[in-house]
PDB file of C-alpha atoms in Angstrom:
ATOM      1  CA  MET A   1     -88.981 -74.775  22.518  1.00  0.00           C
ATOM      2  CA  GLU A   2     -91.007 -77.663  21.117  1.00  0.00           C
ATOM      3  CA  GLY A   3     -87.819 -79.314  19.835  1.00  0.00           C
ATOM      4  CA  TYR A   4     -86.245 -79.228  23.287  1.00  0.00           C
ATOM      5  CA  LYS A   5     -89.290 -80.972  24.722  1.00  0.00           C
ATOM      6  CA  LEU A   6     -88.863 -83.844  22.244  1.00  0.00           C
ATOM      7  CA  TYR A   7     -85.179 -84.292  23.195  1.00  0.00           C
ATOM      8  CA  LEU A   8     -86.059 -84.101  26.880  1.00  0.00           C
ATOM      9  CA  ALA A   9     -88.731 -86.752  26.382  1.00  0.00           C
ATOM     10  CA  ALA A  10     -86.275 -89.004  24.539  1.00  0.00           C
ATOM     11  CA  VAL A  11     -83.634 -88.670  27.282  1.00  0.00           C
ATOM     12  CA  SER A  12     -86.250 -89.208  29.984  1.00  0.00           C
ATOM     13  CA  VAL A  13     -87.374 -92.446  28.273  1.00  0.00           C
ATOM     14  CA  GLN A  14     -83.780 -93.712  28.281  1.00  0.00           C
ATOM     15  CA  VAL A  15     -83.280 -92.828  31.925  1.00  0.00           C
ATOM     16  CA  PHE A  16     -86.499 -94.628  32.963  1.00  0.00           C
ATOM     17  CA  HIS A  17     -85.510 -97.691  30.868  1.00  0.00           C
ATOM     18  CA  SER A  18     -82.158 -97.811  32.621  1.00  0.00           C
ATOM     19  CA  ILE A  19     -83.854 -97.649  35.995  1.00  0.00           C
ATOM     20  CA  MET A  20     -86.298-100.339  34.929  1.00  0.00           C
ATOM     21  CA  HIS A  21     -83.457-102.655  33.800  1.00  0.00           C
ATOM     22  CA  ILE A  22     -81.702-102.238  37.208  1.00  0.00           C
ATOM     23  CA  VAL A  23     -84.897-102.892  39.137  1.00  0.00           C
ATOM     24  CA  SER A  24     -85.829-105.882  36.934  1.00  0.00           C
ATOM     25  CA  LYS A  25     -82.368-107.410  37.278  1.00  0.00           C
ATOM     26  CA  ALA A  26     -82.500-107.082  41.070  1.00  0.00           C
ATOM     27  CA  ALA A  27     -85.975-108.673  41.170  1.00  0.00           C
ATOM     28  CA  ILE A  28     -84.975-111.524  38.862  1.00  0.00           C
ATOM     29  CA  ASP A  29     -81.781-112.289  40.883  1.00  0.00           C
ATOM     30  CA  ASP A  30     -83.985-112.328  43.981  1.00  0.00           C
ATOM     31  CA  GLY A  31     -86.093-115.156  42.477  1.00  0.00           C
ATOM     32  CA  PHE A  32     -88.927-113.294  40.683  1.00  0.00           C
ATOM     33  CA  LYS A  33     -90.405-115.167  37.712  1.00  0.00           C
ATOM     34  CA  THR A  34     -90.017-113.205  34.461  1.00  0.00           C
ATOM     35  CA  TYR A  35     -93.680-113.491  33.391  1.00  0.00           C
ATOM     36  CA  ILE A  36     -94.920-112.445  36.823  1.00  0.00           C
ATOM     37  CA  LEU A  37     -92.665-109.400  36.672  1.00  0.00           C
ATOM     38  CA  VAL A  38     -94.094-108.499  33.249  1.00  0.00           C
ATOM     39  CA  PHE A  39     -97.656-108.975  34.573  1.00  0.00           C
ATOM     40  CA  TYR A  40     -97.063-106.658  37.536  1.00  0.00           C
ATOM     41  CA  ARG A  41     -95.403-104.102  35.315  1.00  0.00           C
ATOM     42  CA  GLN A  42     -98.354-103.971  32.888  1.00  0.00           C
ATOM     43  CA  ALA A  43    -100.948-104.078  35.660  1.00  0.00           C
ATOM     44  CA  ILE A  44     -99.423-101.104  37.448  1.00  0.00           C
ATOM     45  CA  ALA A  45     -99.151 -99.227  34.160  1.00  0.00           C
ATOM     46  CA  THR A  46    -102.827 -99.950  33.384  1.00  0.00           C
ATOM     47  CA  VAL A  47    -104.025 -98.829  36.838  1.00  0.00           C
ATOM     48  CA  PHE A  48    -102.017 -95.579  36.475  1.00  0.00           C
ATOM     49  CA  LEU A  49    -102.767 -94.763  32.796  1.00  0.00           C
ATOM     50  CA  ALA A  50    -106.322 -96.034  32.311  1.00  0.00           C
ATOM     51  CA  PRO A  51    -108.019 -93.285  34.360  1.00  0.00           C
ATOM     52  CA  ILE A  52    -105.949 -90.544  32.608  1.00  0.00           C
ATOM     53  CA  THR A  53    -106.754 -91.983  29.184  1.00  0.00           C
ATOM     54  CA  ILE A  54    -110.472 -92.309  29.954  1.00  0.00           C
ATOM     55  CA  PHE A  55    -110.643 -88.771  31.285  1.00  0.00           C
ATOM     56  CA  LEU A  56    -108.751 -87.161  28.349  1.00  0.00           C
ATOM     57  CA  GLU A  57    -109.939 -89.314  25.427  1.00  0.00           C
ATOM     58  CA  TRP A  58    -113.479 -90.299  26.416  1.00  0.00           C
ATOM     59  CA  LYS A  59    -115.202 -88.021  23.881  1.00  0.00           C
ATOM     60  CA  SER A  60    -112.563 -87.812  21.143  1.00  0.00           C
ATOM     61  CA  ALA A  61    -111.580 -91.516  20.888  1.00  0.00           C
ATOM     62  CA  PRO A  62    -112.577 -93.219  17.590  1.00  0.00           C
ATOM     63  CA  PRO A  63    -114.819 -96.262  17.679  1.00  0.00           C
ATOM     64  CA  LEU A  64    -113.145 -99.609  18.350  1.00  0.00           C
ATOM     65  CA  THR A  65    -113.447-101.805  15.261  1.00  0.00           C
ATOM     66  CA  VAL A  66    -112.657-105.489  15.003  1.00  0.00           C
ATOM     67  CA  MET A  67    -109.556-104.785  12.875  1.00  0.00           C
ATOM     68  CA  THR A  68    -108.301-102.186  15.347  1.00  0.00           C
ATOM     69  CA  PHE A  69    -108.806-104.636  18.192  1.00  0.00           C
ATOM     70  CA  VAL A  70    -106.855-107.379  16.355  1.00  0.00           C
ATOM     71  CA  LYS A  71    -104.002-104.963  15.664  1.00  0.00           C
ATOM     72  CA  MET A  72    -103.963-103.980  19.314  1.00  0.00           C
ATOM     73  CA  CYS A  73    -103.682-107.598  20.341  1.00  0.00           C
ATOM     74  CA  ILE A  74    -100.809-108.245  17.902  1.00  0.00           C
ATOM     75  CA  LEU A  75     -98.974-105.099  18.996  1.00  0.00           C
ATOM     76  CA  SER A  76     -99.426-106.074  22.661  1.00  0.00           C
ATOM     77  CA  LEU A  77     -98.061-109.498  21.955  1.00  0.00           C
ATOM     78  CA  LEU A  78     -94.978-108.195  20.138  1.00  0.00           C
ATOM     79  CA  GLY A  79     -94.250-105.052  22.077  1.00  0.00           C
ATOM     80  CA  PHE A  80     -94.931-106.185  25.608  1.00  0.00           C
ATOM     81  CA  THR A  81     -95.560-109.898  26.222  1.00  0.00           C
ATOM     82  CA  LEU A  82     -92.803-111.381  24.015  1.00  0.00           C
ATOM     83  CA  THR A  83     -90.356-108.453  24.163  1.00  0.00           C
ATOM     84  CA  TRP A  84     -90.297-108.063  27.943  1.00  0.00           C
ATOM     85  CA  ASN A  85     -90.438-111.760  28.738  1.00  0.00           C
ATOM     86  CA  LEU A  86     -87.392-112.329  26.456  1.00  0.00           C
ATOM     87  CA  ASN A  87     -85.679-109.269  27.910  1.00  0.00           C
ATOM     88  CA  ASN A  88     -86.168-110.446  31.463  1.00  0.00           C
ATOM     89  CA  MET A  89     -84.987-113.936  30.539  1.00  0.00           C
ATOM     90  CA  ALA A  90     -81.858-112.334  29.075  1.00  0.00           C
ATOM     91  CA  LEU A  91     -81.332-110.296  32.230  1.00  0.00           C
ATOM     92  CA  ARG A  92     -81.132-113.560  34.183  1.00  0.00           C
ATOM     93  CA  TYR A  93     -77.998-114.471  32.182  1.00  0.00           C
ATOM     94  CA  THR A  94     -76.442-111.021  31.723  1.00  0.00           C
ATOM     95  CA  SER A  95     -76.559-107.637  33.483  1.00  0.00           C
ATOM     96  CA  ALA A  96     -78.546-104.365  33.594  1.00  0.00           C
ATOM     97  CA  PRO A  97     -75.713-102.271  31.993  1.00  0.00           C
ATOM     98  CA  LEU A  98     -75.664-104.641  29.050  1.00  0.00           C
ATOM     99  CA  ALA A  99     -79.470-104.326  28.667  1.00  0.00           C
ATOM    100  CA  ALA A 100     -79.152-100.512  28.677  1.00  0.00           C
ATOM    101  CA  ALA A 101     -76.385-100.672  26.031  1.00  0.00           C
ATOM    102  CA  ILE A 102     -78.154-103.120  23.684  1.00  0.00           C
ATOM    103  CA  ASN A 103     -81.325-101.014  24.053  1.00  0.00           C
ATOM    104  CA  ASN A 104     -79.499 -98.522  21.791  1.00  0.00           C
ATOM    105  CA  THR A 105     -79.713-101.019  18.903  1.00  0.00           C
ATOM    106  CA  ILE A 106     -83.490-100.510  18.638  1.00  0.00           C
ATOM    107  CA  PRO A 107     -83.117 -97.500  16.257  1.00  0.00           C
ATOM    108  CA  VAL A 108     -80.872 -99.622  14.016  1.00  0.00           C
ATOM    109  CA  SER A 109     -83.203-102.632  13.788  1.00  0.00           C
ATOM    110  CA  THR A 110     -86.165-100.247  13.409  1.00  0.00           C
ATOM    111  CA  PHE A 111     -84.406 -98.515  10.527  1.00  0.00           C
ATOM    112  CA  PHE A 112     -83.623-101.846   8.798  1.00  0.00           C
ATOM    113  CA  LEU A 113     -87.249-102.979   9.128  1.00  0.00           C
ATOM    114  CA  ALA A 114     -88.471 -99.609   7.813  1.00  0.00           C
ATOM    115  CA  VAL A 115     -86.202 -99.908   4.776  1.00  0.00           C
ATOM    116  CA  LEU A 116     -87.324-103.492   4.257  1.00  0.00           C
ATOM    117  CA  PHE A 117     -90.970-102.435   4.221  1.00  0.00           C
ATOM    118  CA  ARG A 118     -90.158 -99.414   2.004  1.00  0.00           C
ATOM    119  CA  MET A 119     -91.082 -96.956   4.715  1.00  0.00           C
ATOM    120  CA  GLU A 120     -87.627 -95.357   4.733  1.00  0.00           C
ATOM    121  CA  ASN A 121     -85.189 -94.390   1.957  1.00  0.00           C
ATOM    122  CA  PHE A 122     -81.492 -95.269   2.133  1.00  0.00           C
ATOM    123  CA  ASN A 123     -78.960 -93.983  -0.365  1.00  0.00           C
ATOM    124  CA  LEU A 124     -75.263 -94.051   0.409  1.00  0.00           C
ATOM    125  CA  LYS A 125     -74.583 -91.489  -2.320  1.00  0.00           C
ATOM    126  CA  THR A 126     -76.213 -88.715  -0.298  1.00  0.00           C
ATOM    127  CA  VAL A 127     -75.124 -86.960   2.930  1.00  0.00           C
ATOM    128  CA  PRO A 128     -78.197 -88.238   4.910  1.00  0.00           C
ATOM    129  CA  GLY A 129     -77.471 -91.762   3.718  1.00  0.00           C
ATOM    130  CA  ILE A 130     -73.836 -91.587   4.784  1.00  0.00           C
ATOM    131  CA  SER A 131     -74.904 -90.131   8.167  1.00  0.00           C
ATOM    132  CA  LYS A 132     -77.379 -92.966   8.688  1.00  0.00           C
ATOM    133  CA  PHE A 133     -74.723 -95.562   7.810  1.00  0.00           C
ATOM    134  CA  ALA A 134     -72.239 -93.971  10.187  1.00  0.00           C
ATOM    135  CA  GLY A 135     -74.793 -93.926  12.984  1.00  0.00           C
ATOM    136  CA  ILE A 136     -75.678 -97.570  12.353  1.00  0.00           C
ATOM    137  CA  ALA A 137     -72.008 -98.615  12.398  1.00  0.00           C
ATOM    138  CA  LEU A 138     -71.277 -96.742  15.632  1.00  0.00           C
ATOM    139  CA  CYS A 139     -74.376 -98.033  17.332  1.00  0.00           C
ATOM    140  CA  LEU A 140     -73.752-101.682  16.382  1.00  0.00           C
ATOM    141  CA  GLY A 141     -70.035-101.465  17.093  1.00  0.00           C
ATOM    142  CA  GLY A 142     -70.507-100.049  20.540  1.00  0.00           C
ATOM    143  CA  SER A 143     -73.260-102.443  21.510  1.00  0.00           C
ATOM    144  CA  ALA A 144     -71.357-105.494  20.147  1.00  0.00           C
ATOM    145  CA  THR A 145     -68.254-104.447  22.082  1.00  0.00           C
ATOM    146  CA  ILE A 146     -70.123-104.177  25.371  1.00  0.00           C
ATOM    147  CA  ALA A 147     -72.125-107.353  24.645  1.00  0.00           C
ATOM    148  CA  PHE A 148     -69.275-109.752  23.799  1.00  0.00           C
ATOM    149  CA  TYR A 149     -66.252-108.283  25.626  1.00  0.00           C
ATOM    150  CA  HIS A 150     -65.945-108.871  29.393  1.00  0.00           C
ATOM    151  CA  GLY A 151     -62.689-107.004  29.876  1.00  0.00           C
ATOM    152  CA  ALA A 152     -60.848-109.927  31.551  1.00  0.00           C
ATOM    153  CA  PRO A 153     -57.305-108.940  30.395  1.00  0.00           C
ATOM    154  CA  TYR A 154     -57.695-105.442  31.890  1.00  0.00           C
ATOM    155  CA  LEU A 155     -59.166-106.739  35.092  1.00  0.00           C
ATOM    156  CA  LYS A 156     -56.219-109.074  35.574  1.00  0.00           C
ATOM    157  CA  LEU A 157     -53.898-106.075  35.326  1.00  0.00           C
ATOM    158  CA  LEU A 158     -55.796-104.208  38.014  1.00  0.00           C
ATOM    159  CA  VAL A 159     -56.830-107.032  40.368  1.00  0.00           C
ATOM    160  CA  HIS A 160     -54.685-109.942  41.538  1.00  0.00           C
ATOM    161  CA  HIS A 161     -55.640-113.309  40.080  1.00  0.00           C
ATOM    162  CA  HIS A 162     -56.140-114.859  43.539  1.00  0.00           C
ATOM    163  CA  LEU A 163     -58.608-112.170  44.532  1.00  0.00           C
ATOM    164  CA  LEU A 164     -60.680-112.877  41.428  1.00  0.00           C
ATOM    165  CA  LYS A 165     -60.576-116.581  42.216  1.00  0.00           C
ATOM    166  CA  ILE A 166     -61.757-116.043  45.805  1.00  0.00           C
ATOM    167  CA  HIS A 167     -64.577-113.743  44.624  1.00  0.00           C
ATOM    168  CA  SER A 168     -65.742-116.375  42.161  1.00  0.00           C
ATOM    169  CA  LEU A 169     -65.785-119.061  44.855  1.00  0.00           C
ATOM    170  CA  GLU A 170     -67.704-116.838  47.252  1.00  0.00           C
ATOM    171  CA  ASN A 171     -70.220-115.713  44.580  1.00  0.00           C
ATOM    172  CA  PRO A 172     -70.755-118.660  42.241  1.00  0.00           C
ATOM    173  CA  GLY A 173     -74.103-117.316  41.052  1.00  0.00           C
ATOM    174  CA  HIS A 174     -72.530-114.124  39.778  1.00  0.00           C
ATOM    175  CA  ALA A 175     -69.794-115.788  37.724  1.00  0.00           C
ATOM    176  CA  ALA A 176     -71.774-116.520  34.582  1.00  0.00           C
ATOM    177  CA  SER A 177     -70.102-118.638  31.958  1.00  0.00           C
ATOM    178  CA  SER A 178     -69.464-117.406  28.448  1.00  0.00           C
ATOM    179  CA  THR A 179     -72.125-119.736  27.107  1.00  0.00           C
ATOM    180  CA  THR A 180     -74.888-118.307  29.318  1.00  0.00           C
ATOM    181  CA  TRP A 181     -73.670-114.752  28.615  1.00  0.00           C
ATOM    182  CA  VAL A 182     -73.930-115.242  24.838  1.00  0.00           C
ATOM    183  CA  LYS A 183     -77.302-116.880  25.272  1.00  0.00           C
ATOM    184  CA  GLY A 184     -78.480-113.864  27.191  1.00  0.00           C
ATOM    185  CA  VAL A 185     -77.122-111.440  24.577  1.00  0.00           C
ATOM    186  CA  LEU A 186     -78.892-113.293  21.742  1.00  0.00           C
ATOM    187  CA  LEU A 187     -82.168-113.311  23.691  1.00  0.00           C
ATOM    188  CA  MET A 188     -81.802-109.580  24.316  1.00  0.00           C
ATOM    189  CA  PHE A 189     -81.162-108.853  20.640  1.00  0.00           C
ATOM    190  CA  LEU A 190     -84.257-110.910  19.709  1.00  0.00           C
ATOM    191  CA  ALA A 191     -86.343-109.029  22.268  1.00  0.00           C
ATOM    192  CA  TYR A 192     -85.299-105.657  20.802  1.00  0.00           C
ATOM    193  CA  ILE A 193     -85.905-106.799  17.233  1.00  0.00           C
ATOM    194  CA  LEU A 194     -89.491-107.636  18.298  1.00  0.00           C
ATOM    195  CA  TRP A 195     -89.710-104.215  19.907  1.00  0.00           C
ATOM    196  CA  SER A 196     -88.601-102.633  16.609  1.00  0.00           C
ATOM    197  CA  SER A 197     -91.304-104.594  14.833  1.00  0.00           C
ATOM    198  CA  TRP A 198     -93.804-103.214  17.337  1.00  0.00           C
ATOM    199  CA  LEU A 199     -92.689 -99.698  16.502  1.00  0.00           C
ATOM    200  CA  VAL A 200     -92.863-100.193  12.728  1.00  0.00           C
ATOM    201  CA  LEU A 201     -96.268-101.902  12.818  1.00  0.00           C
ATOM    202  CA  GLN A 202     -97.769 -98.911  14.606  1.00  0.00           C
ATOM    203  CA  LEU A 203     -97.231 -96.674  11.541  1.00  0.00           C
TER     204      LEU A 203
END
């Protein structure tokens, strides 16, 4: 039963992240500044979680040392301030479905960082090693396909060219150029690499 709870928690996290990407994209398109959005997000989380944490951990929490405080500041900078500001900047140039897709590259970049810091073993001569490599290839392949392919040839088969032209004229803000799209993709990848660093540094 404990194993099912872990899977349920992992799925729930992904669902909430998807909802957050959609809400963030809507807020940014409506004119919200990215850093203000991050501030409100963290402020609401603090108001909600701080009382629960104080109530549950008041007596069992270890003393706060200077080194622990410094690590907390570094982790906050990497995992929240930089990551989510870059992510929201990327959302300005791309879309919420793309953010949800590239979000799946976090395990890959986390794995690479763990191997780099000798926290994880990787051997292609073993079954676990082959499984890890296959998972990495599928994850990166799927995310790259969604990130860099807009599906224009298929859209032209389904929708008349003149209808697409009229839609672009009526909605100039939604017809992002290839340059801004690639810029958004690269910012999003950078954000999730920082997030992976945040995960590794917690160990």
